[in-house]
Amino acid sequence: MSDKIRRIISTLIPDPFIAGILLMIVLARIFPGVGADGSTIELRVLIKYGITLLFFFYGLKLDPKRLRHDLGNWRLHLVIQLTTFIVFPALLLLFYPLFKGSDQEILWLTVFFLAALPSTVSSSVVMVSIAGGNIPAAIFNASISGVIGIILTPAWMGLFLDQQAGSFSFGPVIRDLTLQVLVPVIVGLILHRYWGNWAMRNRKRISWFDKSVILSIVYRSFSDSFTNGIFTSIPGHSLLILSAGVIALFFVVFEGTKFLTRRLHLNREDSITVLFCGSKKSLVHGSVMVGVLFAGSTLGSLFLVPVMIYHAFQLFYIGMVAGKYGREIQN
């Protein structure tokens, strides 16, 4: 069996990371409060420093020279980043008047949080590779998307969070994002010339560390929510509507992006890269942003729900599309 076929199959089976997240939710339901504030080892403190290290390693793996070199294909990059950070949120803003002031406004905001997130990194590159797209451009856009998201995701959310919770203060969030996310990325970029090769050699171990931080965030978020009864206030039909809305959002962007690439007359490789990178959203960045934006709130887990639904669906559907495109090259 070829490596390409194995990669296609791997995209269609359940993601072990998703299974780990589901396990954390179950544990949070059965054993809430582990590592709560006042414990000998506070989970909140571990997560805080874990996020800092996560983004330091992220910056350490970015090659500044390669990033500068890949800037040349500016039209491709512009389409992907505008789709990720402008088109997605704009689509949700169209529906805001329907939810403003209603009991469902908080659910709209959770989907808006999804829309404001950056694109995925590893899965975008893997899917583009399977489909025969522009791999260097996929790597560049997936990487730069995460950096841009450090600024734009909280900026978008800041427009609405003050209205949702009087206890939310955007100033401290910007401070925490700067200290926990932006500064570590910059330090990592600076130190890439010294430790970049080490980071690439140990990227699998670093990936395990990253996922451990994410799983800790998921457990703490859902633990707090179960303890405070957040989910008991949401009817089952609302969650079904939320799921349908998330999947509809995916198809609108996916098909709209496909139409745009035809109108721009992009070649096949660039079209695939735009389609796959522009329509995806990052569960990793979403989990980290929840850990920072809602560190003092019980609502964090609620904002993870649409992100997890979208992540699972995008892996399933784009995995099938990538396989189809890959077979077209072979024929």
CSV table of C-alpha atoms in Angstrom, one decimal:
chain,number,residue,atom,x,y,z
A,1,MET,CA,0.0,0.0,0.0
A,2,SER,CA,1.4,3.4,-1.0
A,3,ASP,CA,2.0,6.2,1.4
A,4,LYS,CA,-0.6,8.3,-0.4
A,5,ILE,CA,-3.3,5.7,0.0
A,6,ARG,CA,-2.4,5.2,3.7
A,7,ARG,CA,-2.7,9.0,4.3
A,8,ILE,CA,-6.1,9.0,2.5
A,9,ILE,CA,-7.3,6.1,4.7
A,10,SER,CA,-6.0,7.8,7.9
A,11,THR,CA,-8.1,10.9,7.1
A,12,LEU,CA,-11.3,8.8,7.1
A,13,ILE,CA,-10.8,6.9,10.4
A,14,PRO,CA,-11.5,8.6,13.7
A,15,ASP,CA,-8.9,11.1,14.8
A,16,PRO,CA,-7.1,9.9,18.0
A,17,PHE,CA,-6.9,13.5,19.1
A,18,ILE,CA,-10.7,13.9,18.8
A,19,ALA,CA,-11.1,10.7,20.8
A,20,GLY,CA,-8.8,12.2,23.5
A,21,ILE,CA,-10.9,15.3,23.6
A,22,LEU,CA,-14.1,13.3,24.0
A,23,LEU,CA,-12.4,11.3,26.8
A,24,MET,CA,-11.6,14.6,28.6
A,25,ILE,CA,-15.2,15.7,28.3
A,26,VAL,CA,-16.3,12.4,29.9
A,27,LEU,CA,-13.7,12.7,32.7
A,28,ALA,CA,-14.8,16.2,33.3
A,29,ARG,CA,-18.4,15.0,33.7
A,30,ILE,CA,-17.5,12.1,36.0
A,31,PHE,CA,-14.6,13.7,37.9
A,32,PRO,CA,-15.1,17.5,37.8
A,33,GLY,CA,-12.8,19.8,39.9
A,34,VAL,CA,-9.5,18.0,39.5
A,35,GLY,CA,-6.7,20.7,39.8
A,36,ALA,CA,-9.2,23.4,40.7
A,37,ASP,CA,-8.1,26.7,42.2
A,38,GLY,CA,-6.8,26.1,45.7
A,39,SER,CA,-5.5,22.6,44.9
A,40,THR,CA,-1.9,21.6,45.5
A,41,ILE,CA,-1.3,21.7,41.8
A,42,GLU,CA,-3.6,24.2,40.1
A,43,LEU,CA,-4.5,23.2,36.5
A,44,ARG,CA,-5.0,26.9,35.6
A,45,VAL,CA,-1.4,27.6,36.3
A,46,LEU,CA,-0.1,24.6,34.4
A,47,ILE,CA,-2.3,25.6,31.4
A,48,LYS,CA,-1.0,29.2,31.5
A,49,TYR,CA,2.7,28.1,31.2
A,50,GLY,CA,1.8,25.3,28.8
A,51,ILE,CA,0.3,27.8,26.4
A,52,THR,CA,3.4,30.0,26.6
A,53,LEU,CA,5.6,27.0,25.8
A,54,LEU,CA,3.3,25.8,23.0
A,55,PHE,CA,3.6,29.1,21.1
A,56,PHE,CA,7.3,29.3,21.8
A,57,PHE,CA,7.8,26.0,20.1
A,58,TYR,CA,5.4,27.2,17.3
A,59,GLY,CA,7.7,30.2,16.6
A,60,LEU,CA,10.8,28.0,16.9
A,61,LYS,CA,9.6,25.8,14.1
A,62,LEU,CA,8.9,28.8,11.7
A,63,ASP,CA,11.8,29.6,9.4
A,64,PRO,CA,12.0,33.4,8.9
A,65,LYS,CA,13.9,33.0,5.6
A,66,ARG,CA,11.4,30.6,4.2
A,67,LEU,CA,8.5,32.9,5.2
A,68,ARG,CA,10.1,35.8,3.4
A,69,HIS,CA,10.7,33.7,0.3
A,70,ASP,CA,7.1,32.5,0.2
A,71,LEU,CA,5.7,36.0,0.2
A,72,GLY,CA,6.0,36.3,-3.6
A,73,ASN,CA,2.7,34.6,-4.5
A,74,TRP,CA,0.8,37.5,-2.8
A,75,ARG,CA,-2.5,37.0,-4.6
A,76,LEU,CA,-2.8,33.4,-3.5
A,77,HIS,CA,-1.9,34.4,0.1
A,78,LEU,CA,-4.3,37.3,0.1
A,79,VAL,CA,-7.3,35.2,-1.0
A,80,ILE,CA,-6.7,32.6,1.7
A,81,GLN,CA,-6.2,35.1,4.5
A,82,LEU,CA,-9.1,37.2,3.5
A,83,THR,CA,-11.3,34.1,3.4
A,84,THR,CA,-10.1,33.0,6.8
A,85,PHE,CA,-10.4,36.3,8.7
A,86,ILE,CA,-12.8,38.4,6.8
A,87,VAL,CA,-15.3,36.3,4.7
A,88,PHE,CA,-16.0,33.8,7.6
A,89,PRO,CA,-16.8,36.5,10.2
A,90,ALA,CA,-18.7,38.6,7.6
A,91,LEU,CA,-21.0,35.7,6.9
A,92,LEU,CA,-21.9,35.4,10.6
A,93,LEU,CA,-22.4,39.1,11.0
A,94,LEU,CA,-25.1,39.0,8.4
A,95,PHE,CA,-27.2,36.9,10.8
A,96,TYR,CA,-26.4,38.9,14.0
A,97,PRO,CA,-29.6,41.1,13.8
A,98,LEU,CA,-31.6,37.9,14.0
A,99,PHE,CA,-30.0,36.8,17.3
A,100,LYS,CA,-29.2,40.1,19.0
A,101,GLY,CA,-30.9,40.4,22.3
A,102,SER,CA,-32.4,36.9,22.2
A,103,ASP,CA,-31.7,33.8,24.3
A,104,GLN,CA,-29.8,32.4,21.3
A,105,GLU,CA,-27.3,35.2,21.0
A,106,ILE,CA,-24.7,33.3,23.0
A,107,LEU,CA,-24.9,30.4,20.6
A,108,TRP,CA,-24.5,32.8,17.7
A,109,LEU,CA,-21.4,34.1,19.4
A,110,THR,CA,-19.9,30.6,19.8
A,111,VAL,CA,-20.2,30.1,16.0
A,112,PHE,CA,-18.7,33.6,15.4
A,113,PHE,CA,-15.7,32.6,17.6
A,114,LEU,CA,-15.3,29.6,15.2
A,115,ALA,CA,-15.5,31.9,12.2
A,116,ALA,CA,-12.8,34.2,13.7
A,117,LEU,CA,-10.2,31.4,14.2
A,118,PRO,CA,-7.2,30.9,12.0
A,119,SER,CA,-6.8,27.9,9.6
A,120,THR,CA,-5.3,24.6,10.6
A,121,VAL,CA,-1.6,23.8,10.1
A,122,SER,CA,-0.8,20.1,9.8
A,123,SER,CA,-4.1,18.8,8.4
A,124,SER,CA,-4.2,21.6,5.7
A,125,VAL,CA,-0.7,20.7,4.5
A,126,VAL,CA,-1.5,17.0,4.5
A,127,MET,CA,-4.7,17.4,2.5
A,128,VAL,CA,-3.1,19.7,0.0
A,129,SER,CA,-0.3,17.1,-0.4
A,130,ILE,CA,-2.8,14.3,-1.0
A,131,ALA,CA,-4.7,16.3,-3.6
A,132,GLY,CA,-1.6,17.5,-5.5
A,133,GLY,CA,-1.8,21.2,-4.6
A,134,ASN,CA,0.8,23.8,-3.9
A,135,ILE,CA,2.5,22.4,-0.8
A,136,PRO,CA,5.0,25.3,-0.1
A,137,ALA,CA,2.1,27.8,-0.3
A,138,ALA,CA,0.0,25.6,2.0
A,139,ILE,CA,2.8,25.5,4.6
A,140,PHE,CA,3.3,29.3,4.4
A,141,ASN,CA,-0.4,30.2,4.7
A,142,ALA,CA,-1.1,27.6,7.4
A,143,SER,CA,1.8,29.0,9.4
A,144,ILE,CA,1.1,32.7,8.9
A,145,SER,CA,-2.6,32.2,9.6
A,146,GLY,CA,-1.8,31.2,13.1
A,147,VAL,CA,0.4,34.3,13.7
A,148,ILE,CA,-2.3,36.6,12.2
A,149,GLY,CA,-5.0,34.9,14.4
A,150,ILE,CA,-3.1,35.9,17.5
A,151,ILE,CA,-4.2,39.4,16.8
A,152,LEU,CA,-7.4,39.2,14.7
A,153,THR,CA,-9.3,36.5,16.6
A,154,PRO,CA,-9.4,38.3,19.9
A,155,ALA,CA,-10.0,41.6,18.0
A,156,TRP,CA,-13.1,40.2,16.4
A,157,MET,CA,-14.3,38.7,19.7
A,158,GLY,CA,-13.7,41.9,21.6
A,159,LEU,CA,-16.5,43.5,19.5
A,160,PHE,CA,-19.1,41.3,21.3
A,161,LEU,CA,-17.7,39.9,24.5
A,162,ASP,CA,-18.0,43.1,26.5
A,163,GLN,CA,-21.7,43.1,25.6
A,164,GLN,CA,-22.2,39.5,26.7
A,165,ALA,CA,-20.5,39.5,30.1
A,166,GLY,CA,-20.0,42.5,32.4
A,167,SER,CA,-17.2,40.6,34.0
A,168,PHE,CA,-15.2,40.3,30.8
A,169,SER,CA,-12.4,42.9,30.4
A,170,PHE,CA,-10.7,43.0,27.1
A,171,GLY,CA,-7.6,44.9,28.3
A,172,PRO,CA,-6.3,42.1,30.5
A,173,VAL,CA,-7.0,39.6,27.6
A,174,ILE,CA,-4.8,41.6,25.3
A,175,ARG,CA,-2.1,41.7,27.9
A,176,ASP,CA,-2.3,37.9,28.5
A,177,LEU,CA,-2.3,37.2,24.7
A,178,THR,CA,0.8,39.4,24.3
A,179,LEU,CA,2.7,37.7,27.2
A,180,GLN,CA,1.4,34.1,26.6
A,181,VAL,CA,1.2,34.0,22.8
A,182,LEU,CA,2.8,36.8,20.9
A,183,VAL,CA,6.0,37.3,22.8
A,184,PRO,CA,6.7,33.5,22.9
A,185,VAL,CA,6.2,33.3,19.1
A,186,ILE,CA,8.6,36.2,18.5
A,187,VAL,CA,11.2,34.7,20.8
A,188,GLY,CA,10.9,31.4,19.0
A,189,LEU,CA,11.4,33.1,15.7
A,190,ILE,CA,14.5,34.8,16.9
A,191,LEU,CA,15.9,31.6,18.3
A,192,HIS,CA,15.0,29.5,15.2
A,193,ARG,CA,18.6,29.9,13.8
A,194,TYR,CA,20.0,28.3,17.0
A,195,TRP,CA,17.3,25.7,18.0
A,196,GLY,CA,15.2,25.4,14.8
A,197,ASN,CA,16.8,22.2,13.7
A,198,TRP,CA,16.3,20.7,17.2
A,199,ALA,CA,12.6,21.6,17.1
A,200,MET,CA,12.2,20.0,13.7
A,201,ARG,CA,13.9,16.8,14.8
A,202,ASN,CA,11.7,16.6,17.9
A,203,ARG,CA,8.5,17.8,16.3
A,204,LYS,CA,6.6,14.6,17.2
A,205,ARG,CA,7.5,15.0,20.9
A,206,ILE,CA,6.6,18.7,20.7
A,207,SER,CA,3.3,17.7,19.1
A,208,TRP,CA,2.5,15.4,22.0
A,209,PHE,CA,3.2,18.3,24.4
A,210,ASP,CA,0.9,20.6,22.4
A,211,LYS,CA,-1.9,18.1,22.5
A,212,SER,CA,-1.5,17.6,26.2
A,213,VAL,CA,-1.9,21.3,26.8
A,214,ILE,CA,-5.1,21.3,24.6
A,215,LEU,CA,-6.5,18.3,26.4
A,216,SER,CA,-5.9,20.0,29.7
A,217,ILE,CA,-7.7,23.1,28.5
A,218,VAL,CA,-10.7,21.0,27.3
A,219,TYR,CA,-10.9,19.2,30.7
A,220,ARG,CA,-10.8,22.4,32.7
A,221,SER,CA,-13.3,24.2,30.5
A,222,PHE,CA,-15.8,21.4,30.6
A,223,SER,CA,-15.2,20.7,34.3
A,224,ASP,CA,-16.0,24.3,35.2
A,225,SER,CA,-19.1,24.2,32.9
A,226,PHE,CA,-20.5,20.9,34.4
A,227,THR,CA,-19.8,22.2,37.9
A,228,ASN,CA,-21.7,25.4,37.2
A,229,GLY,CA,-24.5,23.8,35.2
A,230,ILE,CA,-23.8,25.7,31.9
A,231,PHE,CA,-25.1,22.9,29.6
A,232,THR,CA,-28.3,22.3,31.5
A,233,SER,CA,-29.6,25.7,30.4
A,234,ILE,CA,-29.2,24.8,26.6
A,235,PRO,CA,-32.0,22.8,25.1
A,236,GLY,CA,-31.2,19.8,22.9
A,237,HIS,CA,-32.8,21.2,19.8
A,238,SER,CA,-30.5,24.3,20.1
A,239,LEU,CA,-27.5,22.0,19.9
A,240,LEU,CA,-28.9,20.4,16.8
A,241,ILE,CA,-29.5,23.8,15.2
A,242,LEU,CA,-25.9,24.7,16.2
A,243,SER,CA,-24.5,21.6,14.5
A,244,ALA,CA,-26.6,22.3,11.3
A,245,GLY,CA,-25.4,25.9,11.2
A,246,VAL,CA,-21.8,25.0,11.6
A,247,ILE,CA,-22.0,22.4,8.7
A,248,ALA,CA,-23.9,24.9,6.5
A,249,LEU,CA,-21.2,27.5,7.2
A,250,PHE,CA,-18.6,25.0,6.0
A,251,PHE,CA,-20.3,24.3,2.7
A,252,VAL,CA,-21.1,28.0,2.0
A,253,VAL,CA,-17.4,28.9,2.4
A,254,PHE,CA,-16.1,25.7,0.6
A,255,GLU,CA,-18.3,26.1,-2.4
A,256,GLY,CA,-17.9,29.9,-2.5
A,257,THR,CA,-14.1,29.5,-2.4
A,258,LYS,CA,-14.3,27.0,-5.2
A,259,PHE,CA,-16.3,29.5,-7.3
A,260,LEU,CA,-13.8,32.3,-6.5
A,261,THR,CA,-10.8,30.3,-7.7
A,262,ARG,CA,-12.5,29.7,-11.0
A,263,ARG,CA,-13.2,33.5,-11.4
A,264,LEU,CA,-9.6,34.3,-10.5
A,265,HIS,CA,-8.3,31.7,-13.1
A,266,LEU,CA,-5.9,30.2,-10.6
A,267,ASN,CA,-4.1,27.1,-11.7
A,268,ARG,CA,-5.1,23.7,-10.3
A,269,GLU,CA,-2.4,23.6,-7.6
A,270,ASP,CA,-3.1,27.1,-6.3
A,271,SER,CA,-6.9,26.4,-6.5
A,272,ILE,CA,-6.6,23.3,-4.3
A,273,THR,CA,-4.4,25.3,-1.8
A,274,VAL,CA,-7.0,28.1,-1.6
A,275,LEU,CA,-9.9,25.6,-1.2
A,276,PHE,CA,-8.3,23.5,1.5
A,277,CYS,CA,-6.5,26.2,3.5
A,278,GLY,CA,-9.2,28.9,3.2
A,279,SER,CA,-12.1,26.7,4.4
A,280,LYS,CA,-10.5,25.1,7.4
A,281,LYS,CA,-10.5,26.2,11.1
A,282,SER,CA,-8.0,25.2,13.8
A,283,LEU,CA,-9.2,23.2,16.8
A,284,VAL,CA,-5.7,23.7,18.4
A,285,HIS,CA,-5.8,27.5,18.1
A,286,GLY,CA,-9.5,27.5,19.2
A,287,SER,CA,-8.7,25.5,22.3
A,288,VAL,CA,-5.8,27.8,23.2
A,289,MET,CA,-7.8,30.9,22.6
A,290,VAL,CA,-10.6,29.6,24.8
A,291,GLY,CA,-7.9,29.0,27.5
A,292,VAL,CA,-6.9,32.7,27.3
A,293,LEU,CA,-10.1,34.5,26.4
A,294,PHE,CA,-12.3,32.7,28.9
A,295,ALA,CA,-9.7,31.9,31.6
A,296,GLY,CA,-11.9,33.5,34.2
A,297,SER,CA,-15.3,32.3,32.8
A,298,THR,CA,-17.4,29.2,32.9
A,299,LEU,CA,-18.4,29.6,29.3
A,300,GLY,CA,-15.2,28.3,27.7
A,301,SER,CA,-16.4,24.8,27.0
A,302,LEU,CA,-19.5,26.2,25.2
A,303,PHE,CA,-17.3,28.0,22.7
A,304,LEU,CA,-15.4,24.8,22.0
A,305,VAL,CA,-18.5,22.9,20.9
A,306,PRO,CA,-18.9,24.4,17.4
A,307,VAL,CA,-15.1,24.2,16.9
A,308,MET,CA,-15.1,20.5,17.6
A,309,ILE,CA,-18.1,19.9,15.3
A,310,TYR,CA,-16.5,21.8,12.5
A,311,HIS,CA,-13.1,20.2,13.0
A,312,ALA,CA,-14.5,16.7,12.8
A,313,PHE,CA,-16.6,17.4,9.8
A,314,GLN,CA,-13.9,19.2,7.8
A,315,LEU,CA,-11.5,16.3,8.3
A,316,PHE,CA,-14.1,13.8,7.1
A,317,TYR,CA,-15.3,15.8,4.0
A,318,ILE,CA,-12.1,17.4,2.9
A,319,GLY,CA,-10.4,14.0,3.3
A,320,MET,CA,-12.8,12.5,0.8
A,321,VAL,CA,-12.3,15.5,-1.6
A,322,ALA,CA,-8.5,15.3,-1.3
A,323,GLY,CA,-8.6,11.6,-2.1
A,324,LYS,CA,-10.8,12.3,-5.2
A,325,TYR,CA,-8.4,15.0,-6.4
A,326,GLY,CA,-5.4,12.8,-5.8
A,327,ARG,CA,-6.9,10.0,-7.9
A,328,GLU,CA,-7.5,12.4,-10.8
A,329,ILE,CA,-3.7,13.0,-11.0
A,330,GLN,CA,-3.0,9.3,-11.2
A,331,ASN,CA,-5.5,8.7,-14.0
